[in-house]
Coordinates of C-alpha atoms in Angstrom, one line a residue:
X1 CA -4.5 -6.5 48.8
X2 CA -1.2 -5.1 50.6
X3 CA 0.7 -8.3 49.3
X4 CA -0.7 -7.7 46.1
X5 CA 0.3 -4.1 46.3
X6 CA 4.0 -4.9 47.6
X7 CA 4.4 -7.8 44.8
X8 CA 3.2 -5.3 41.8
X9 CA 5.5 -2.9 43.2
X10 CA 8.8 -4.9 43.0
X11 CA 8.0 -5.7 39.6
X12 CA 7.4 -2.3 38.7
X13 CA 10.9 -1.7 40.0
X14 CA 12.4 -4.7 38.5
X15 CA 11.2 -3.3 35.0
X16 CA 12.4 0.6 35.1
X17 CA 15.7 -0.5 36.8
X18 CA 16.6 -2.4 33.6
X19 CA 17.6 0.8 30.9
X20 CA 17.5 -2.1 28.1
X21 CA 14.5 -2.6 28.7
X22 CA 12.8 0.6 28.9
X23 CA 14.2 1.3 25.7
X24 CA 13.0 -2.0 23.5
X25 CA 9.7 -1.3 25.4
X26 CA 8.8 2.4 25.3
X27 CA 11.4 4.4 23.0
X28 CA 12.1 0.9 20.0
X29 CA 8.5 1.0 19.0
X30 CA 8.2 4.7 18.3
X31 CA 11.5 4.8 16.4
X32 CA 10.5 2.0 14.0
X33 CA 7.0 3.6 13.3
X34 CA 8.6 6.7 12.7
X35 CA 11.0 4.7 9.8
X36 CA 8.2 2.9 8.6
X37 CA 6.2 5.7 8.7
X38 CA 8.6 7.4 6.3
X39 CA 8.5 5.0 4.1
X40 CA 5.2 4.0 3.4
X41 CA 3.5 7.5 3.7
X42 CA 3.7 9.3 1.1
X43 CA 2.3 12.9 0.9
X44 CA 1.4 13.0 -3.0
X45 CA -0.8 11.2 -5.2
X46 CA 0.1 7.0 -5.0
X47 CA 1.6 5.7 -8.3
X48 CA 1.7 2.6 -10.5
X49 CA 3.9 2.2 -13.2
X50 CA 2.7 0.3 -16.4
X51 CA 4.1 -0.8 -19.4
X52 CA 2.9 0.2 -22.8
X53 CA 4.7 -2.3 -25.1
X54 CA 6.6 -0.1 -28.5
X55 CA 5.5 -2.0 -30.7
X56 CA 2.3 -1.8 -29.8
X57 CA 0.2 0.5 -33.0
X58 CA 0.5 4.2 -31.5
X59 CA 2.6 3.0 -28.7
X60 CA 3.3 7.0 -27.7
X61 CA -0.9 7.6 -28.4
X62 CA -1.3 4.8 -25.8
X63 CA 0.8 6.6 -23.2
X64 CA -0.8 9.7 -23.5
X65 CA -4.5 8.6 -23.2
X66 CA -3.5 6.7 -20.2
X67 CA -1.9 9.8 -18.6
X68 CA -5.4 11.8 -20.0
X69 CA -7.5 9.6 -18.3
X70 CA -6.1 9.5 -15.1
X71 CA -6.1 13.6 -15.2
X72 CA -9.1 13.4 -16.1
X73 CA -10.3 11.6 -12.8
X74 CA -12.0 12.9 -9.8
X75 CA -8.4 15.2 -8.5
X76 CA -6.3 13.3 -10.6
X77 CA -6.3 10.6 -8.4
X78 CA -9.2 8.3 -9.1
X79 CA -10.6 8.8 -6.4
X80 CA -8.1 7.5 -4.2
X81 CA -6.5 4.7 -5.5
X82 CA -4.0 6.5 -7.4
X83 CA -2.8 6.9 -10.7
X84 CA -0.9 4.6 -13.4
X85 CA 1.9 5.8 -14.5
X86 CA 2.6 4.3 -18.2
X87 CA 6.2 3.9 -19.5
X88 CA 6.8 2.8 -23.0
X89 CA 9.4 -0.1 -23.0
X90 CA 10.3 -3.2 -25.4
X91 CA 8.4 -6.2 -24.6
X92 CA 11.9 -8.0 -23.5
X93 CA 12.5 -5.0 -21.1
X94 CA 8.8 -4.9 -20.0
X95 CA 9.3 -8.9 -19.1
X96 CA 12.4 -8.3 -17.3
X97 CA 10.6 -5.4 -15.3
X98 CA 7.8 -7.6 -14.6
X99 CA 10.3 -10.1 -13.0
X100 CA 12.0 -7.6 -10.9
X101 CA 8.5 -6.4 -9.6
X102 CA 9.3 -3.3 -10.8
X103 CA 5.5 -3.5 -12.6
X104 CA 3.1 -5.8 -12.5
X105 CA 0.9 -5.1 -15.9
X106 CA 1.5 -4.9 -19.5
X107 CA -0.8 -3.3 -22.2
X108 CA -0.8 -3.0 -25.7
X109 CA -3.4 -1.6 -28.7
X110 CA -3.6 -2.9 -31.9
X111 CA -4.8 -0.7 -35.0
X112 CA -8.2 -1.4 -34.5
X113 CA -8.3 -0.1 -30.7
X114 CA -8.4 -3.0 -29.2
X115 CA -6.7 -3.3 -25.8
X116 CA -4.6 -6.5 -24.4
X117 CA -3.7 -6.6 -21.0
X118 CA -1.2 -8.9 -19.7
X119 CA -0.4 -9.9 -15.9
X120 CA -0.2 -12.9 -13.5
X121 CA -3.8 -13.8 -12.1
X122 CA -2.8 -14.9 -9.2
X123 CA -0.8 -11.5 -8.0
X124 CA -3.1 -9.4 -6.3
X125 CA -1.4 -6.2 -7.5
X126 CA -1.9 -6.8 -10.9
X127 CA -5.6 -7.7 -10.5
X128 CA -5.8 -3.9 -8.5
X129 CA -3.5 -2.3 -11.6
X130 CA -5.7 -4.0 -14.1
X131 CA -9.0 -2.9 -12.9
X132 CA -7.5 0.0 -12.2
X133 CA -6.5 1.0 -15.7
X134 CA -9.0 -0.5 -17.8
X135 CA -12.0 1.8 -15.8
X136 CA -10.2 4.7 -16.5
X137 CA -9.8 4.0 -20.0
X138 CA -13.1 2.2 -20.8
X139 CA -14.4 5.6 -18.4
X140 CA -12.6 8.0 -21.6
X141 CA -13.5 6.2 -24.3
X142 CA -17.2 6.0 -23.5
X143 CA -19.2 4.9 -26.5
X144 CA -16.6 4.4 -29.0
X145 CA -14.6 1.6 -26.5
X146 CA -12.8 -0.9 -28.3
X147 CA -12.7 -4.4 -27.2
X148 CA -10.2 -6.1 -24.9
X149 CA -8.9 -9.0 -23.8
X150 CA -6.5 -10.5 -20.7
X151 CA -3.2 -12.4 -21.9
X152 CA -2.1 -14.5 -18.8
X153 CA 1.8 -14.4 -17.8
X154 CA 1.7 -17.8 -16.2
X155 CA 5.3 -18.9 -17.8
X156 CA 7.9 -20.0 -15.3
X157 CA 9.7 -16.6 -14.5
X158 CA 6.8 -14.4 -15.1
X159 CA 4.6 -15.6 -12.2
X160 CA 4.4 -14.1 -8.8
X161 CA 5.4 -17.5 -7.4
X162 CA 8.8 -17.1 -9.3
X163 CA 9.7 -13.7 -7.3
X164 CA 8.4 -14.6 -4.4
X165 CA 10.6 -17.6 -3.4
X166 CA 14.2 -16.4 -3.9
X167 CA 12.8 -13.7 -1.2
X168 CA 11.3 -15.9 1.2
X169 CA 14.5 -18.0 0.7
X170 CA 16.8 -15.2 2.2
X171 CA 14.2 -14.4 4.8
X172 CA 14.6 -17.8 6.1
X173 CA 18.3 -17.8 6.4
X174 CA 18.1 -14.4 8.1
X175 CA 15.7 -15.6 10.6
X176 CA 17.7 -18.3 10.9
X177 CA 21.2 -16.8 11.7
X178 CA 19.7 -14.2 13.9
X179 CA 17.6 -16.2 15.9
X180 CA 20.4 -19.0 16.0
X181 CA 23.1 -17.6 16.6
X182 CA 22.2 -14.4 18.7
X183 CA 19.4 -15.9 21.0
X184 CA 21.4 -18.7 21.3
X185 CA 24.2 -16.6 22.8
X186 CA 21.7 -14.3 25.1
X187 CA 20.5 -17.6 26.5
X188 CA 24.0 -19.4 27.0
X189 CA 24.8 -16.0 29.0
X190 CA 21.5 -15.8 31.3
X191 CA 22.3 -19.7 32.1
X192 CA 25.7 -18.9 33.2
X193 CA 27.4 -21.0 30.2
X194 CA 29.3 -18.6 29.0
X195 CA 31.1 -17.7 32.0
X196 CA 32.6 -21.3 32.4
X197 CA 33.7 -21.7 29.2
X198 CA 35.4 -18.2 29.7
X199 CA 37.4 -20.0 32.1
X200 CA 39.2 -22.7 29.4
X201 CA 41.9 -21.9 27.2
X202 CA 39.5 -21.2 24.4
X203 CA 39.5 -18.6 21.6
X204 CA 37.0 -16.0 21.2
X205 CA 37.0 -15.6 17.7
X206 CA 36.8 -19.5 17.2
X207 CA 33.6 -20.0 19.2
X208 CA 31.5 -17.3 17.7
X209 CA 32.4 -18.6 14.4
X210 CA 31.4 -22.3 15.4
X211 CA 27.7 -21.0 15.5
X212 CA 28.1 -19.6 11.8
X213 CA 29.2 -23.0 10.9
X214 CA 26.5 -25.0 12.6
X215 CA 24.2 -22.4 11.3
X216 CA 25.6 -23.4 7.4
X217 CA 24.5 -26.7 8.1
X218 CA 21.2 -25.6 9.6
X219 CA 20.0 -23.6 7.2
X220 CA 21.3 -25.8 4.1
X221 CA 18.7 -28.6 5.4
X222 CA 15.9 -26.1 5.5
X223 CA 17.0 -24.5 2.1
X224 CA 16.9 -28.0 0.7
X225 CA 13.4 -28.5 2.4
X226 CA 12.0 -25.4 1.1
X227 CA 13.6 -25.3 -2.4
X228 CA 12.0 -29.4 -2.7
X229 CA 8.8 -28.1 -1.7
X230 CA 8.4 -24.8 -4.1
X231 CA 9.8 -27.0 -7.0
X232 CA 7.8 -30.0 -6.6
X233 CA 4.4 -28.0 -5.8
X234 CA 4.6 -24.6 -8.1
X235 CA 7.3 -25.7 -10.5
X236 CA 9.3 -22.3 -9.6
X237 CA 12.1 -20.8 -12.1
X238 CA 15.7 -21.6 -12.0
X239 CA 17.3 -20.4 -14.8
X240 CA 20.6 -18.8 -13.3
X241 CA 24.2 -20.4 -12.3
X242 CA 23.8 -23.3 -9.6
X243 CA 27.8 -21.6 -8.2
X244 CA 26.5 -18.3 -8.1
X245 CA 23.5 -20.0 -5.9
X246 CA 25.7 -21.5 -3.8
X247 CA 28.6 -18.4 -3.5
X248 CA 25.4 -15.8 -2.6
X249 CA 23.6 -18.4 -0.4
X250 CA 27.2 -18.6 2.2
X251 CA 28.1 -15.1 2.0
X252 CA 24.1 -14.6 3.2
X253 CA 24.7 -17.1 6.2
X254 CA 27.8 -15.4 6.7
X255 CA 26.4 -11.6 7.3
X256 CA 23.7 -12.8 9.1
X257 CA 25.5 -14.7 11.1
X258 CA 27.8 -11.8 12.1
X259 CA 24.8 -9.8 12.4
X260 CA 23.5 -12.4 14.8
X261 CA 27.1 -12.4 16.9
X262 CA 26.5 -8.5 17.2
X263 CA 23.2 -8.9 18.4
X264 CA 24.2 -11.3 21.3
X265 CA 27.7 -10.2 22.2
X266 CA 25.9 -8.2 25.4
X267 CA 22.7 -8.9 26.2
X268 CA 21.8 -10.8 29.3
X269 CA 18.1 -10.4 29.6
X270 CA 15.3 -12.2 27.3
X271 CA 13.3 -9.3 26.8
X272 CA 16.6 -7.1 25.7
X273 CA 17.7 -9.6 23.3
X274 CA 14.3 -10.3 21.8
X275 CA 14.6 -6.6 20.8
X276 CA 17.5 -6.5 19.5
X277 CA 16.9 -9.5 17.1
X278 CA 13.4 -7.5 16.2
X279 CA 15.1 -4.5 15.5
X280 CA 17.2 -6.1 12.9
X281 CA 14.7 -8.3 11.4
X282 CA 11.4 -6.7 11.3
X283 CA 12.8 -3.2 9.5
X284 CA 14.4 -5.6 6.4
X285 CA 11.1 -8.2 6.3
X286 CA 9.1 -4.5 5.7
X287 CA 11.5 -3.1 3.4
X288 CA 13.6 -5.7 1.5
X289 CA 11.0 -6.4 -1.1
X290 CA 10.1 -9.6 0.1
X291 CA 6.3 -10.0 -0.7
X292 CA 6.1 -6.8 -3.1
X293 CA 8.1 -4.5 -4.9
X294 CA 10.3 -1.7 -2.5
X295 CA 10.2 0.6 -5.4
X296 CA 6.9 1.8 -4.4
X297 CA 8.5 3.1 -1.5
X298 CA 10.2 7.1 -1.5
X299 CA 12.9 7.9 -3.4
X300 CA 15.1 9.2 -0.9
X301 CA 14.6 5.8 0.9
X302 CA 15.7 3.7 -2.2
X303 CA 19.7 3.6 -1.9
X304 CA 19.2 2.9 1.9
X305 CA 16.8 0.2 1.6
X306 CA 19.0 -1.2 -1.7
X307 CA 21.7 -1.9 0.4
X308 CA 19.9 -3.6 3.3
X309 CA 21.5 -7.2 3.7
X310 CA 18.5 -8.9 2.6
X311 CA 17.6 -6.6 -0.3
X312 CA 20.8 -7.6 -1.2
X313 CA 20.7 -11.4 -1.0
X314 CA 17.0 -11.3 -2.1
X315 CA 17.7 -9.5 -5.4
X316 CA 20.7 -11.7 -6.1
X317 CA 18.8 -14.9 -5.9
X318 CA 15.9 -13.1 -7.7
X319 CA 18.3 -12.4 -10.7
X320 CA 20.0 -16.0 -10.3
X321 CA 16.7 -17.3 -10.4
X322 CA 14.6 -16.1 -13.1
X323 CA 16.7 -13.6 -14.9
X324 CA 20.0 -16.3 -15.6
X325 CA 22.6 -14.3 -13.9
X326 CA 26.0 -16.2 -13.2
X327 CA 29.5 -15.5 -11.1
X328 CA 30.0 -12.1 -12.7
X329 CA 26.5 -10.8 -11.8
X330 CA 27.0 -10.9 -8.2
X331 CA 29.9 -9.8 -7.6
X332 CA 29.2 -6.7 -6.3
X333 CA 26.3 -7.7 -3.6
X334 CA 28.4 -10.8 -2.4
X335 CA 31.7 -8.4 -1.9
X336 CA 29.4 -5.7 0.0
X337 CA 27.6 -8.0 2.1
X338 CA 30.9 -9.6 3.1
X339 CA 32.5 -5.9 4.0
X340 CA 28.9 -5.8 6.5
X341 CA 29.6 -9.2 7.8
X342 CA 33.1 -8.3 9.1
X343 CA 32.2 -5.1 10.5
X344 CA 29.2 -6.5 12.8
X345 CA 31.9 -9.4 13.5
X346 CA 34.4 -6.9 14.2
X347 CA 32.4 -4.6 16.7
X348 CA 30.7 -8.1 17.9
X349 CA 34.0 -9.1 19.3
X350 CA 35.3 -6.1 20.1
X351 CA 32.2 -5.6 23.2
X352 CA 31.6 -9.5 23.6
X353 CA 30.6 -10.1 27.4
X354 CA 31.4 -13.6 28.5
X355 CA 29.1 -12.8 31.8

């Protein structure tokens, strides 16, 4: 037992003696509930949006019995699940809102009273939204219910396949990059690598980028795996500008890449840099959109998490994908991504460790 003792005690010591990693291990955990906490709870009633198509009969009678019935539910919040918040929009701008995630349901009345209901089967949202709005309607109109019926969206574009993949496309080339390129260095710097190539003539700013460029290759080949796979299988949307594809894909590689260099410019410890490459990652898998919509989340999140590196390439191949966008569409995302990638380079470089 006094070995055992002795032994548990060094390793106590080891721990608390490295300030990296008391902090990834006690303080890192708090700090992201606390963010993620922000912004998934939300102190008022949950909403769904819905769209009530115009030129539906009564369009702005529509909207207002599905506002009545969900005030008329047990605390305006049907017991729970929330309310659905209609919005009266063109059925081109309703599709184009359905592609963005920004909704997930589609209604419509004709002059008899009879409700249509359009969404993807297969996303599990919709299903909820659906069920959710035709109880509380069916609920109102008691007795003198009109009939309805289900329209599926299962066109290339308007499928929840079709917004997933551009997002788990950018998740895999920031996985990728980080994991690459900053693990990659943390390890070269616990084996002692770094410190002999410190020793040649060699530049600084050339052999960070070479792991950007072997990273290009990299994640081209799993791209190309991927993209054969979702095309082949679920027959995905691609509607947008090939160049634009290609200009959003390498300025992607490129800030994650520079995230990546940031991430292992210092850290000499597995358990540091396995933090650091969670802290960047986890936050923007949560709140880039990825699997669902991030305008569910607060308001005075939005313009933070809008201008997250992989909100921004997710969105850009979302809109390249299945709304058509070409060059002049993504101007602005590629330009702001590449002003992040040289400031993580910059500061990279600037407290790069060879030891």
């Amino acid at each position: 037992m006094k070995q055992i003792y002795h032994l548990v005690t060094i390793q106590l010591k080891e721990f608390y003696r490295e300030p990296g990693i008391l902090f990834w291990a006690f303080i890192f955990p708090i700090a992201i509930a606390g963010v993620l906490g922000l912004a998934f709870t939300s102190k008022g009633v949950p909403q769904t949006r819905v769209a009530v198509i115009s030129s539906s009969h009564d369009a702005n009678g529509l909207s207002t019995k599905i506002e009545k019935a969900f005030s008329n539910s047990s605390g305006g919040n049907s017991n729970g699940l929330g309310v659905i918040v209609p919005q009266v929009l063109a059925e081109e701008e309703a599709i184009k809102a359905l592609k963005r995630g920004e909704i997930n349901l589609l209604v419509q009345e004709d002059e008899k009273g009879n409700l249509e209901f359009s969404f993807d089967p297969n996303n599990a949202n919709a299903q909820r939204d659906y069920l959710l709005l035709s109880n509380a309607l069916l609920s109102m109109q008691g007795t003198e219910q009109g009939n309805s019926n289900i329209r599926k969206l299962d066109s290339k574009g308007t499928r929840y396949i079709d917004y997933l993949v551009p997002g788990m496309l950018a998740m895999g080339v920031m996985n990728s990059c980080l994991w690459g390129v900053g693990w990659n260095l943390i390890e070269m710097r616990m084996k002692k690598l770094l410190r002999r190539m410190s020793a040649t003539p060699m530049n600084k700013l050339a052999f960070v980028m070479s792991f950007f460029f072997t990273r290009i290759f990299v994640t081209t080949v799993e791209s190309i795996i991927f993209l054969t796979f979702t095309f082949t299988v679920f027959e995905n949307a691609f509607f947008g500008s090939i160049p634009a594809a290609l200009l959003i894909f390498l300025t992607g590689n490129f800030v994650f890449a520079c995230i990546g260099i940031f991430v292992g410019s210092r850290a000499q410890s597995s358990q540091v840099g396995n933090g650091l490459v969670n802290a960047f990652t986890f936050p923007m898998m949560v709140l880039s959109g990825i699997f669902f919509s991030y305008k569910n989340f607060p308001d005075i999140v939005l313009p933070f998490v809008k201008h997250l590196p992989l909100t921004l390439m997710a969105d850009t191949l979302r809109a390249i994908f299945i709304e058509g966008a070409g060059l002049t569409e993504i101007v602005y995302p590629c330009a702001f991504m590449v002003v992040i990638g040289f400031f993580f380079l910059g500061v990279g470089l600037r407290i790069f460790r060879w030891s």
